Amino acid sequence: MDKVGKYDFLAEPFHCDFSQRLFMGHIGNHMLNAADYHSSARGFGMKYLMTIKRSWVLSRLAIEMDEMPQMYTKFNVETWVESAMRFFTSRNFRVVGEDGKVYGYGRSIWAMIDTETRQPTDIFAIDNGAINNWIVADKECPIDKGGRVKMDDSAQLVGTVETKYNDVDINGHINSVKYIEHVLDLWDLDWYREHQIKRFEIAYVAEAHQGDTLSFYRMQTGENEYCIRICKDGDTECCRSKVIFK
């Protein structure tokens, strides 16, 4: 079995926005699905982990796109493990069309947790460290790693979201992709008529659950560059995000 996984997807029409291009949230969702397909086929996926009270949780995600696939476009998401440590592993992605056109890349950091204690657990304890057999350290992923999103007290409250049933994933907390969608909803349709998303970063800090109210604080940190802090119930920080437009 190849160390790099390659999975087929389609830019389905109702997964696309008004410009007939795939939503960023769905690109993120396809990347996370590809990660699960890849890890499951190699013995350390979610379905197996849940039988031993373990689970993968996303810690960081950075997506950088030159262009979004258009409606009905068939494309592949390639994914591979770049490195592994005791509590964290890094996984990369490449989005490429059937014709070889590269749309963009992604970088992610994952932790493995004990689903009862919710604490990080030893990745190498799974099948005697079998994840090491799948590391590809020399495959190019030519985008920057996600860095620390720096913000100060000048960030303004620009929106709140009361979390519901559809926000919750199989781990019982707010879905990683839902945060992406909520962040990108901070700009209106007119903004997106003039701008495209070039890069999206998010770092997850603490879990939120159904019924928590998420507050979004935004500050501009450069030309077409914004940082967002997301807090639950007014004070506990859940994650930070950076969005760069073009």
mmCIF file of N, CA and C in Angstrom, residues 74-211:
data_model
loop_
_atom_site.group_PDB
_atom_site.id
_atom_site.type_symbol
_atom_site.label_atom_id
_atom_site.label_comp_id
_atom_site.label_asym_id
_atom_site.label_seq_id
_atom_site.Cartn_x
_atom_site.Cartn_y
_atom_site.Cartn_z
ATOM 1 N N LYS A 74 -14.257 17.226 -11.011
ATOM 2 C CA LYS A 74 -13.736 16.076 -10.286
ATOM 3 C C LYS A 74 -12.290 16.374 -9.881
ATOM 4 N N PHE A 75 -11.957 16.062 -8.643
ATOM 5 C CA PHE A 75 -10.600 16.334 -8.162
ATOM 6 C C PHE A 75 -10.226 15.296 -7.121
ATOM 7 N N ASN A 76 -8.946 15.272 -6.794
ATOM 8 C CA ASN A 76 -8.418 14.345 -5.793
ATOM 9 C C ASN A 76 -7.852 15.128 -4.613
ATOM 10 N N VAL A 77 -7.961 14.531 -3.449
ATOM 11 C CA VAL A 77 -7.221 15.020 -2.289
ATOM 12 C C VAL A 77 -6.182 13.963 -1.938
ATOM 13 N N GLU A 78 -4.921 14.348 -2.040
ATOM 14 C CA GLU A 78 -3.831 13.480 -1.615
ATOM 15 C C GLU A 78 -3.489 13.824 -0.170
ATOM 16 N N THR A 79 -3.113 12.818 0.605
ATOM 17 C CA THR A 79 -2.738 13.081 1.989
ATOM 18 C C THR A 79 -1.650 12.114 2.435
ATOM 19 N N TRP A 80 -0.821 12.602 3.323
ATOM 20 C CA TRP A 80 0.278 11.785 3.846
ATOM 21 C C TRP A 80 0.702 12.313 5.211
ATOM 22 N N VAL A 81 1.280 11.429 6.009
ATOM 23 C CA VAL A 81 1.809 11.791 7.330
ATOM 24 C C VAL A 81 3.226 12.321 7.140
ATOM 25 N N GLU A 82 3.462 13.537 7.586
ATOM 26 C CA GLU A 82 4.789 14.147 7.434
ATOM 27 C C GLU A 82 5.708 13.793 8.601
ATOM 28 N N SER A 83 5.145 13.728 9.813
ATOM 29 C CA SER A 83 5.961 13.403 10.981
ATOM 30 C C SER A 83 5.036 12.943 12.107
ATOM 31 N N ALA A 84 5.625 12.300 13.107
ATOM 32 C CA ALA A 84 4.854 11.842 14.265
ATOM 33 C C ALA A 84 5.696 11.972 15.516
ATOM 34 N N MET A 85 5.067 12.480 16.564
ATOM 35 C CA MET A 85 5.665 12.535 17.889
ATOM 36 C C MET A 85 4.740 11.790 18.845
ATOM 37 N N ARG A 86 5.087 11.767 20.099
ATOM 38 C CA ARG A 86 4.310 10.957 21.040
ATOM 39 C C ARG A 86 2.843 11.390 21.102
ATOM 40 N N PHE A 87 2.612 12.702 21.149
ATOM 41 C CA PHE A 87 1.244 13.185 21.344
ATOM 42 C C PHE A 87 0.653 13.891 20.120
ATOM 43 N N PHE A 88 1.473 14.195 19.119
ATOM 44 C CA PHE A 88 0.984 14.916 17.951
ATOM 45 C C PHE A 88 1.560 14.328 16.669
ATOM 46 N N THR A 89 0.792 14.434 15.599
ATOM 47 C CA THR A 89 1.282 14.049 14.288
ATOM 48 C C THR A 89 0.896 15.115 13.281
ATOM 49 N N SER A 90 1.742 15.331 12.291
ATOM 50 C CA SER A 90 1.448 16.308 11.243
ATOM 51 C C SER A 90 1.083 15.567 9.961
ATOM 52 N N ARG A 91 0.067 16.081 9.290
ATOM 53 C CA ARG A 91 -0.455 15.467 8.067
ATOM 54 C C ARG A 91 -0.677 16.571 7.035
ATOM 55 N N ASN A 92 -0.255 16.291 5.799
ATOM 56 C CA ASN A 92 -0.382 17.276 4.736
ATOM 57 C C ASN A 92 -1.380 16.820 3.672
ATOM 58 N N PHE A 93 -1.788 17.785 2.851
ATOM 59 C CA PHE A 93 -2.772 17.529 1.800
ATOM 60 C C PHE A 93 -2.399 18.280 0.525
ATOM 61 N N ARG A 94 -2.795 17.699 -0.614
ATOM 62 C CA ARG A 94 -2.702 18.398 -1.892
ATOM 63 C C ARG A 94 -4.014 18.183 -2.632
ATOM 64 N N VAL A 95 -4.592 19.267 -3.149
ATOM 65 C CA VAL A 95 -5.833 19.195 -3.915
ATOM 66 C C VAL A 95 -5.469 19.358 -5.394
ATOM 67 N N VAL A 96 -5.775 18.335 -6.182
ATOM 68 C CA VAL A 96 -5.331 18.328 -7.581
ATOM 69 C C VAL A 96 -6.459 17.796 -8.471
ATOM 70 N N GLY A 97 -6.652 18.442 -9.625
ATOM 71 C CA GLY A 97 -7.678 18.029 -10.559
ATOM 72 C C GLY A 97 -7.284 16.782 -11.333
ATOM 73 N N GLU A 98 -8.271 16.187 -12.015
ATOM 74 C CA GLU A 98 -7.994 15.002 -12.826
ATOM 75 C C GLU A 98 -6.986 15.295 -13.924
ATOM 76 N N ASP A 99 -6.932 16.568 -14.357
ATOM 77 C CA ASP A 99 -6.000 16.966 -15.410
ATOM 78 C C ASP A 99 -4.623 17.326 -14.874
ATOM 79 N N GLY A 100 -4.409 17.156 -13.566
ATOM 80 C CA GLY A 100 -3.119 17.463 -12.949
ATOM 81 C C GLY A 100 -3.010 18.876 -12.408
ATOM 82 N N LYS A 101 -4.048 19.680 -12.588
ATOM 83 C CA LYS A 101 -4.026 21.055 -12.083
ATOM 84 C C LYS A 101 -4.042 21.060 -10.567
ATOM 85 N N VAL A 102 -3.087 21.737 -9.942
ATOM 86 C CA VAL A 102 -3.016 21.819 -8.485
ATOM 87 C C VAL A 102 -3.807 23.038 -8.013
ATOM 88 N N TYR A 103 -4.813 22.793 -7.190
ATOM 89 C CA TYR A 103 -5.647 23.876 -6.672
ATOM 90 C C TYR A 103 -5.080 24.468 -5.388
ATOM 91 N N GLY A 104 -4.448 23.632 -4.575
ATOM 92 C CA GLY A 104 -3.926 24.148 -3.323
ATOM 93 C C GLY A 104 -3.439 23.035 -2.418
ATOM 94 N N TYR A 105 -3.049 23.434 -1.200
ATOM 95 C CA TYR A 105 -2.449 22.512 -0.237
ATOM 96 C C TYR A 105 -3.028 22.755 1.157
ATOM 97 N N GLY A 106 -2.812 21.794 2.020
ATOM 98 C CA GLY A 106 -3.191 21.947 3.413
ATOM 99 C C GLY A 106 -2.147 21.330 4.332
ATOM 100 N N ARG A 107 -2.064 21.870 5.536
ATOM 101 C CA ARG A 107 -1.216 21.312 6.587
ATOM 102 C C ARG A 107 -2.063 21.177 7.850
ATOM 103 N N SER A 108 -1.861 20.099 8.575
ATOM 104 C CA SER A 108 -2.652 19.888 9.789
ATOM 105 C C SER A 108 -1.816 19.233 10.877
ATOM 106 N N ILE A 109 -2.225 19.482 12.121
ATOM 107 C CA ILE A 109 -1.638 18.850 13.293
ATOM 108 C C ILE A 109 -2.777 18.170 14.050
ATOM 109 N N TRP A 110 -2.548 16.916 14.434
ATOM 110 C CA TRP A 110 -3.559 16.136 15.129
ATOM 111 C C TRP A 110 -3.018 15.611 16.447
ATOM 112 N N ALA A 111 -3.910 15.507 17.431
ATOM 113 C CA ALA A 111 -3.598 14.841 18.692
ATOM 114 C C ALA A 111 -4.497 13.615 18.820
ATOM 115 N N MET A 112 -4.005 12.602 19.523
ATOM 116 C CA MET A 112 -4.843 11.464 19.862
ATOM 117 C C MET A 112 -5.237 11.601 21.330
ATOM 118 N N ILE A 113 -6.550 11.487 21.605
ATOM 119 C CA ILE A 113 -7.005 11.659 22.974
ATOM 120 C C ILE A 113 -7.688 10.391 23.487
ATOM 121 N N ASP A 114 -7.707 10.273 24.802
ATOM 122 C CA ASP A 114 -8.515 9.272 25.486
ATOM 123 C C ASP A 114 -9.935 9.844 25.549
ATOM 124 N N THR A 115 -10.913 9.135 25.013
ATOM 125 C CA THR A 115 -12.264 9.690 24.928
ATOM 126 C C THR A 115 -12.970 9.778 26.279
ATOM 127 N N GLU A 116 -12.432 9.117 27.305
ATOM 128 C CA GLU A 116 -13.027 9.229 28.638
ATOM 129 C C GLU A 116 -12.414 10.380 29.430
ATOM 130 N N THR A 117 -11.084 10.492 29.408
ATOM 131 C CA THR A 117 -10.431 11.560 30.175
ATOM 132 C C THR A 117 -10.306 12.844 29.366
ATOM 133 N N ARG A 118 -10.436 12.745 28.042
ATOM 134 C CA ARG A 118 -10.269 13.867 27.099
ATOM 135 C C ARG A 118 -8.834 14.397 27.101
ATOM 136 N N GLN A 119 -7.899 13.596 27.582
ATOM 137 C CA GLN A 119 -6.499 14.000 27.631
ATOM 138 C C GLN A 119 -5.716 13.347 26.499
ATOM 139 N N PRO A 120 -4.606 14.004 26.056
ATOM 140 C CA PRO A 120 -3.761 13.405 25.013
ATOM 141 C C PRO A 120 -3.215 12.054 25.449
ATOM 142 N N THR A 121 -3.076 11.166 24.489
ATOM 143 C CA THR A 121 -2.557 9.836 24.779
ATOM 144 C C THR A 121 -1.490 9.465 23.764
ATOM 145 N N ASP A 122 -0.717 8.450 24.057
ATOM 146 C CA ASP A 122 0.476 8.094 23.292
ATOM 147 C C ASP A 122 0.106 7.501 21.922
ATOM 148 N N ILE A 123 0.465 8.217 20.864
ATOM 149 C CA ILE A 123 0.195 7.740 19.506
ATOM 150 C C ILE A 123 0.978 6.463 19.216
ATOM 151 N N PHE A 124 2.183 6.367 19.743
ATOM 152 C CA PHE A 124 3.044 5.215 19.453
ATOM 153 C C PHE A 124 2.580 3.936 20.146
ATOM 154 N N ALA A 125 1.608 4.068 21.063
ATOM 155 C CA ALA A 125 1.073 2.878 21.727
ATOM 156 C C ALA A 125 0.136 2.090 20.810
ATOM 157 N N ILE A 126 -0.278 2.696 19.700
ATOM 158 C CA ILE A 126 -1.184 2.034 18.769
ATOM 159 C C ILE A 126 -0.371 1.136 17.836
ATOM 160 N N ASP A 127 -0.593 -0.162 17.954
ATOM 161 C CA ASP A 127 0.059 -1.154 17.080
ATOM 162 C C ASP A 127 1.568 -0.976 17.064
ATOM 163 N N ASN A 128 2.135 -0.800 18.260
ATOM 164 C CA ASN A 128 3.599 -0.689 18.403
ATOM 165 C C ASN A 128 4.206 0.401 17.527
ATOM 166 N N GLY A 129 3.523 1.533 17.496
ATOM 167 C CA GLY A 129 4.061 2.671 16.742
ATOM 168 C C GLY A 129 3.982 2.518 15.242
ATOM 169 N N ALA A 130 2.946 1.823 14.745
ATOM 170 C CA ALA A 130 2.834 1.539 13.313
ATOM 171 C C ALA A 130 2.765 2.795 12.455
ATOM 172 N N ILE A 131 2.352 3.915 13.043
ATOM 173 C CA ILE A 131 2.265 5.141 12.254
ATOM 174 C C ILE A 131 3.610 5.520 11.653
ATOM 175 N N ASN A 132 4.696 5.126 12.330
ATOM 176 C CA ASN A 132 6.035 5.444 11.816
ATOM 177 C C ASN A 132 6.307 4.800 10.459
ATOM 178 N N ASN A 133 5.602 3.725 10.156
ATOM 179 C CA ASN A 133 5.803 3.043 8.874
ATOM 180 C C ASN A 133 5.220 3.817 7.698
ATOM 181 N N TRP A 134 4.429 4.847 7.987
ATOM 182 C CA TRP A 134 3.717 5.564 6.923
ATOM 183 C C TRP A 134 4.191 6.994 6.757
ATOM 184 N N ILE A 135 5.252 7.364 7.435
ATOM 185 C CA ILE A 135 5.743 8.745 7.350
ATOM 186 C C ILE A 135 6.414 9.002 6.005
ATOM 187 N N VAL A 136 6.060 10.138 5.411
ATOM 188 C CA VAL A 136 6.685 10.599 4.166
ATOM 189 C C VAL A 136 7.249 11.991 4.448
ATOM 190 N N ALA A 137 8.529 12.045 4.745
ATOM 191 C CA ALA A 137 9.137 13.305 5.176
ATOM 192 C C ALA A 137 9.613 14.172 4.020
ATOM 193 N N ASP A 138 9.700 13.600 2.808
ATOM 194 C CA ASP A 138 10.323 14.329 1.708
ATOM 195 C C ASP A 138 9.343 14.730 0.604
ATOM 196 N N LYS A 139 8.033 14.586 0.822
ATOM 197 C CA LYS A 139 7.062 15.019 -0.188
ATOM 198 C C LYS A 139 6.754 16.494 0.016
ATOM 199 N N GLU A 140 6.808 17.258 -1.050
ATOM 200 C CA GLU A 140 6.681 18.708 -0.965
ATOM 201 C C GLU A 140 5.275 19.130 -0.563
ATOM 202 N N CYS A 141 5.219 20.077 0.354
ATOM 203 C CA CYS A 141 3.988 20.785 0.688
ATOM 204 C C CYS A 141 4.375 22.258 0.820
ATOM 205 N N PRO A 142 4.319 23.009 -0.283
ATOM 206 C CA PRO A 142 4.966 24.319 -0.359
ATOM 207 C C PRO A 142 4.169 25.480 0.231
ATOM 208 N N ILE A 143 3.516 25.255 1.351
ATOM 209 C CA ILE A 143 2.863 26.358 2.053
ATOM 210 C C ILE A 143 3.408 26.412 3.471
ATOM 211 N N ASP A 144 3.292 27.589 4.078
ATOM 212 C CA ASP A 144 3.789 27.765 5.439
ATOM 213 C C ASP A 144 2.970 26.950 6.427
ATOM 214 N N LYS A 145 3.631 26.497 7.468
ATOM 215 C CA LYS A 145 2.916 25.865 8.571
ATOM 216 C C LYS A 145 2.100 26.929 9.293
ATOM 217 N N GLY A 146 1.042 26.484 9.949
ATOM 218 C CA GLY A 146 0.254 27.424 10.742
ATOM 219 C C GLY A 146 1.069 27.948 11.909
ATOM 220 N N GLY A 147 1.043 29.252 12.097
ATOM 221 C CA GLY A 147 1.788 29.858 13.194
ATOM 222 C C GLY A 147 0.854 30.322 14.297
ATOM 223 N N ARG A 148 1.407 30.909 15.322
ATOM 224 C CA ARG A 148 0.603 31.437 16.416
ATOM 225 C C ARG A 148 -0.157 32.667 15.927
ATOM 226 N N VAL A 149 -1.457 32.671 16.117
ATOM 227 C CA VAL A 149 -2.284 33.811 15.725
ATOM 228 C C VAL A 149 -2.233 34.841 16.845
ATOM 229 N N LYS A 150 -1.561 35.968 16.591
ATOM 230 C CA LYS A 150 -1.346 36.983 17.623
ATOM 231 C C LYS A 150 -2.431 38.049 17.560
ATOM 232 N N MET A 151 -3.073 38.294 18.711
ATOM 233 C CA MET A 151 -4.117 39.297 18.810
ATOM 234 C C MET A 151 -3.961 40.074 20.108
ATOM 235 N N ASP A 152 -4.528 41.267 20.132
ATOM 236 C CA ASP A 152 -4.512 42.046 21.368
ATOM 237 C C ASP A 152 -5.941 42.431 21.737
ATOM 238 N N ASP A 153 -6.054 43.283 22.742
ATOM 239 C CA ASP A 153 -7.370 43.617 23.282
ATOM 240 C C ASP A 153 -8.176 44.548 22.383
ATOM 241 N N SER A 154 -7.589 44.972 21.257
ATOM 242 C CA SER A 154 -8.323 45.863 20.356
ATOM 243 C C SER A 154 -9.308 45.113 19.464
ATOM 244 N N ALA A 155 -9.262 43.773 19.490
ATOM 245 C CA ALA A 155 -10.198 42.989 18.675
ATOM 246 C C ALA A 155 -11.633 43.296 19.084
ATOM 247 N N GLN A 156 -12.486 43.463 18.075
ATOM 248 C CA GLN A 156 -13.870 43.847 18.303
ATOM 249 C C GLN A 156 -14.799 42.644 18.201
ATOM 250 N N LEU A 157 -15.796 42.597 19.081
ATOM 251 C CA LEU A 157 -16.835 41.570 18.991
ATOM 252 C C LEU A 157 -17.666 41.838 17.734
ATOM 253 N N VAL A 158 -17.703 40.875 16.828
ATOM 254 C CA VAL A 158 -18.401 41.084 15.555
ATOM 255 C C VAL A 158 -19.517 40.076 15.313
ATOM 256 N N GLY A 159 -19.706 39.133 16.226
ATOM 257 C CA GLY A 159 -20.791 38.185 16.035
ATOM 258 C C GLY A 159 -20.827 37.129 17.117
ATOM 259 N N THR A 160 -21.992 36.536 17.303
ATOM 260 C CA THR A 160 -22.154 35.412 18.216
ATOM 261 C C THR A 160 -22.961 34.324 17.518
ATOM 262 N N VAL A 161 -22.702 33.081 17.912
ATOM 263 C CA VAL A 161 -23.424 31.938 17.370
ATOM 264 C C VAL A 161 -23.817 31.035 18.530
ATOM 265 N N GLU A 162 -25.093 30.686 18.602
ATOM 266 C CA GLU A 162 -25.550 29.706 19.575
ATOM 267 C C GLU A 162 -25.473 28.331 18.920
ATOM 268 N N THR A 163 -24.663 27.446 19.470
ATOM 269 C CA THR A 163 -24.419 26.159 18.823
ATOM 270 C C THR A 163 -25.606 25.220 18.977
ATOM 271 N N LYS A 164 -25.844 24.443 17.903
ATOM 272 C CA LYS A 164 -27.009 23.555 17.821
ATOM 273 C C LYS A 164 -26.559 22.139 17.465
ATOM 274 N N TYR A 165 -27.556 21.288 17.276
ATOM 275 C CA TYR A 165 -27.339 19.881 16.915
ATOM 276 C C TYR A 165 -26.398 19.716 15.724
ATOM 277 N N ASN A 166 -26.604 20.506 14.667
ATOM 278 C CA ASN A 166 -25.813 20.341 13.452
ATOM 279 C C ASN A 166 -24.365 20.800 13.590
ATOM 280 N N ASP A 167 -24.032 21.412 14.704
ATOM 281 C CA ASP A 167 -22.648 21.832 14.939
ATOM 282 C C ASP A 167 -21.792 20.725 15.553
ATOM 283 N N VAL A 168 -22.404 19.645 16.008
ATOM 284 C CA VAL A 168 -21.708 18.644 16.820
ATOM 285 C C VAL A 168 -21.273 17.458 15.959
ATOM 286 N N ASP A 169 -20.038 16.967 16.202
ATOM 287 C CA ASP A 169 -19.508 15.857 15.408
ATOM 288 C C ASP A 169 -19.489 14.555 16.213
ATOM 289 N N ILE A 170 -18.836 13.528 15.649
ATOM 290 C CA ILE A 170 -18.847 12.202 16.260
ATOM 291 C C ILE A 170 -18.091 12.158 17.583
ATOM 292 N N ASN A 171 -17.247 13.154 17.851
ATOM 293 C CA ASN A 171 -16.552 13.215 19.138
ATOM 294 C C ASN A 171 -17.389 13.900 20.211
ATOM 295 N N GLY A 172 -18.569 14.399 19.832
ATOM 296 C CA GLY A 172 -19.445 15.035 20.806
ATOM 297 C C GLY A 172 -19.162 16.500 21.062
ATOM 298 N N HIS A 173 -18.207 17.081 20.318
ATOM 299 C CA HIS A 173 -17.936 18.508 20.480
ATOM 300 C C HIS A 173 -18.186 19.232 19.156
ATOM 301 N N ILE A 174 -18.021 20.547 19.165
ATOM 302 C CA ILE A 174 -18.307 21.325 17.969
ATOM 303 C C ILE A 174 -17.353 20.920 16.852
ATOM 304 N N ASN A 175 -17.922 20.642 15.688
ATOM 305 C CA ASN A 175 -17.177 20.151 14.539
ATOM 306 C C ASN A 175 -16.128 21.159 14.079
ATOM 307 N N SER A 176 -14.952 20.646 13.747
ATOM 308 C CA SER A 176 -13.846 21.514 13.309
ATOM 309 C C SER A 176 -14.241 22.383 12.126
ATOM 310 N N VAL A 177 -14.954 21.802 11.168
ATOM 311 C CA VAL A 177 -15.323 22.542 9.954
ATOM 312 C C VAL A 177 -16.382 23.599 10.252
ATOM 313 N N LYS A 178 -17.238 23.361 11.247
ATOM 314 C CA LYS A 178 -18.253 24.351 11.592
ATOM 315 C C LYS A 178 -17.610 25.662 12.038
ATOM 316 N N TYR A 179 -16.471 25.569 12.751
ATOM 317 C CA TYR A 179 -15.771 26.792 13.116
ATOM 318 C C TYR A 179 -15.344 27.558 11.863
ATOM 319 N N ILE A 180 -14.850 26.828 10.861
ATOM 320 C CA ILE A 180 -14.441 27.468 9.607
ATOM 321 C C ILE A 180 -15.620 28.215 8.991
ATOM 322 N N GLU A 181 -16.764 27.542 8.916
ATOM 323 C CA GLU A 181 -17.948 28.158 8.315
ATOM 324 C C GLU A 181 -18.395 29.377 9.107
ATOM 325 N N HIS A 182 -18.398 29.272 10.432
ATOM 326 C CA HIS A 182 -18.829 30.409 11.255
ATOM 327 C C HIS A 182 -17.884 31.595 11.105
ATOM 328 N N VAL A 183 -16.578 31.327 11.030
ATOM 329 C CA VAL A 183 -15.613 32.418 10.834
ATOM 330 C C VAL A 183 -15.849 33.108 9.500
ATOM 331 N N LEU A 184 -16.007 32.345 8.446
ATOM 332 C CA LEU A 184 -16.146 32.942 7.108
ATOM 333 C C LEU A 184 -17.480 33.650 6.927
ATOM 334 N N ASP A 185 -18.453 33.349 7.763
ATOM 335 C CA ASP A 185 -19.731 34.074 7.738
ATOM 336 C C ASP A 185 -19.614 35.477 8.333
ATOM 337 N N LEU A 186 -18.456 35.832 8.888
ATOM 338 C CA LEU A 186 -18.270 37.177 9.441
ATOM 339 C C LEU A 186 -18.185 38.237 8.356
ATOM 340 N N TRP A 187 -17.985 37.818 7.108
ATOM 341 C CA TRP A 187 -17.991 38.743 5.977
ATOM 342 C C TRP A 187 -19.230 38.463 5.131
ATOM 343 N N ASP A 188 -19.815 39.493 4.538
ATOM 344 C CA ASP A 188 -21.065 39.303 3.812
ATOM 345 C C ASP A 188 -20.823 38.996 2.337
ATOM 346 N N LEU A 189 -21.914 38.785 1.632
ATOM 347 C CA LEU A 189 -21.843 38.370 0.236
ATOM 348 C C LEU A 189 -21.140 39.407 -0.636
ATOM 349 N N ASP A 190 -21.368 40.677 -0.357
ATOM 350 C CA ASP A 190 -20.718 41.727 -1.159
ATOM 351 C C ASP A 190 -19.204 41.660 -1.039
ATOM 352 N N TRP A 191 -18.705 41.334 0.150
ATOM 353 C CA TRP A 191 -17.263 41.193 0.331
ATOM 354 C C TRP A 191 -16.715 40.089 -0.571
ATOM 355 N N TYR A 192 -17.418 38.953 -0.600
ATOM 356 C CA TYR A 192 -16.950 37.816 -1.389
ATOM 357 C C TYR A 192 -17.118 38.028 -2.891
ATOM 358 N N ARG A 193 -17.934 38.991 -3.282
ATOM 359 C CA ARG A 193 -18.005 39.338 -4.702
ATOM 360 C C ARG A 193 -16.732 40.027 -5.175
ATOM 361 N N GLU A 194 -16.006 40.607 -4.200
ATOM 362 C CA GLU A 194 -14.780 41.354 -4.524
ATOM 363 C C GLU A 194 -13.511 40.641 -4.077
ATOM 364 N N HIS A 195 -13.630 39.643 -3.222
ATOM 365 C CA HIS A 195 -12.450 38.996 -2.647
ATOM 366 C C HIS A 195 -12.593 37.478 -2.682
ATOM 367 N N GLN A 196 -11.455 36.819 -2.776
ATOM 368 C CA GLN A 196 -11.392 35.370 -2.675
ATOM 369 C C GLN A 196 -10.490 34.991 -1.499
ATOM 370 N N ILE A 197 -10.781 33.854 -0.890
ATOM 371 C CA ILE A 197 -9.958 33.392 0.235
ATOM 372 C C ILE A 197 -8.667 32.797 -0.318
ATOM 373 N N LYS A 198 -7.549 33.342 0.145
ATOM 374 C CA LYS A 198 -6.248 32.804 -0.266
ATOM 375 C C LYS A 198 -5.730 31.784 0.743
ATOM 376 N N ARG A 199 -5.858 32.108 2.030
ATOM 377 C CA ARG A 199 -5.321 31.230 3.072
ATOM 378 C C ARG A 199 -6.223 31.292 4.297
ATOM 379 N N PHE A 200 -6.450 30.145 4.878
ATOM 380 C CA PHE A 200 -7.228 30.047 6.108
ATOM 381 C C PHE A 200 -6.447 29.224 7.118
ATOM 382 N N GLU A 201 -6.280 29.754 8.315
ATOM 383 C CA GLU A 201 -5.615 29.027 9.401
ATOM 384 C C GLU A 201 -6.538 28.982 10.604
ATOM 385 N N ILE A 202 -6.490 27.888 11.344
ATOM 386 C CA ILE A 202 -7.217 27.818 12.602
ATOM 387 C C ILE A 202 -6.456 26.929 13.573
ATOM 388 N N ALA A 203 -6.393 27.361 14.817
ATOM 389 C CA ALA A 203 -5.760 26.593 15.892
ATOM 390 C C ALA A 203 -6.808 26.369 16.966
ATOM 391 N N TYR A 204 -7.032 25.107 17.307
ATOM 392 C CA TYR A 204 -8.062 24.748 18.280
ATOM 393 C C TYR A 204 -7.439 24.676 19.669
ATOM 394 N N VAL A 205 -8.069 25.343 20.623
ATOM 395 C CA VAL A 205 -7.514 25.470 21.969
ATOM 396 C C VAL A 205 -8.305 24.656 22.985
ATOM 397 N N ALA A 206 -9.629 24.782 22.950
ATOM 398 C CA ALA A 206 -10.484 24.093 23.929
ATOM 399 C C ALA A 206 -11.771 23.653 23.241
ATOM 400 N N GLU A 207 -12.375 22.597 23.773
ATOM 401 C CA GLU A 207 -13.606 22.078 23.197
ATOM 402 C C GLU A 207 -14.795 22.976 23.546
ATOM 403 N N ALA A 208 -15.729 23.056 22.608
ATOM 404 C CA ALA A 208 -17.038 23.640 22.880
ATOM 405 C C ALA A 208 -18.085 22.584 22.570
ATOM 406 N N HIS A 209 -19.258 22.728 23.170
ATOM 407 C CA HIS A 209 -20.302 21.720 23.052
ATOM 408 C C HIS A 209 -21.638 22.362 22.722
ATOM 409 N N GLN A 210 -22.576 21.538 22.298
ATOM 410 C CA GLN A 210 -23.900 22.027 21.948
ATOM 411 C C GLN A 210 -24.489 22.834 23.108
ATOM 412 N N GLY A 211 -25.032 23.993 22.773
ATOM 413 C CA GLY A 211 -25.581 24.885 23.788
ATOM 414 C C GLY A 211 -24.652 26.011 24.174
#
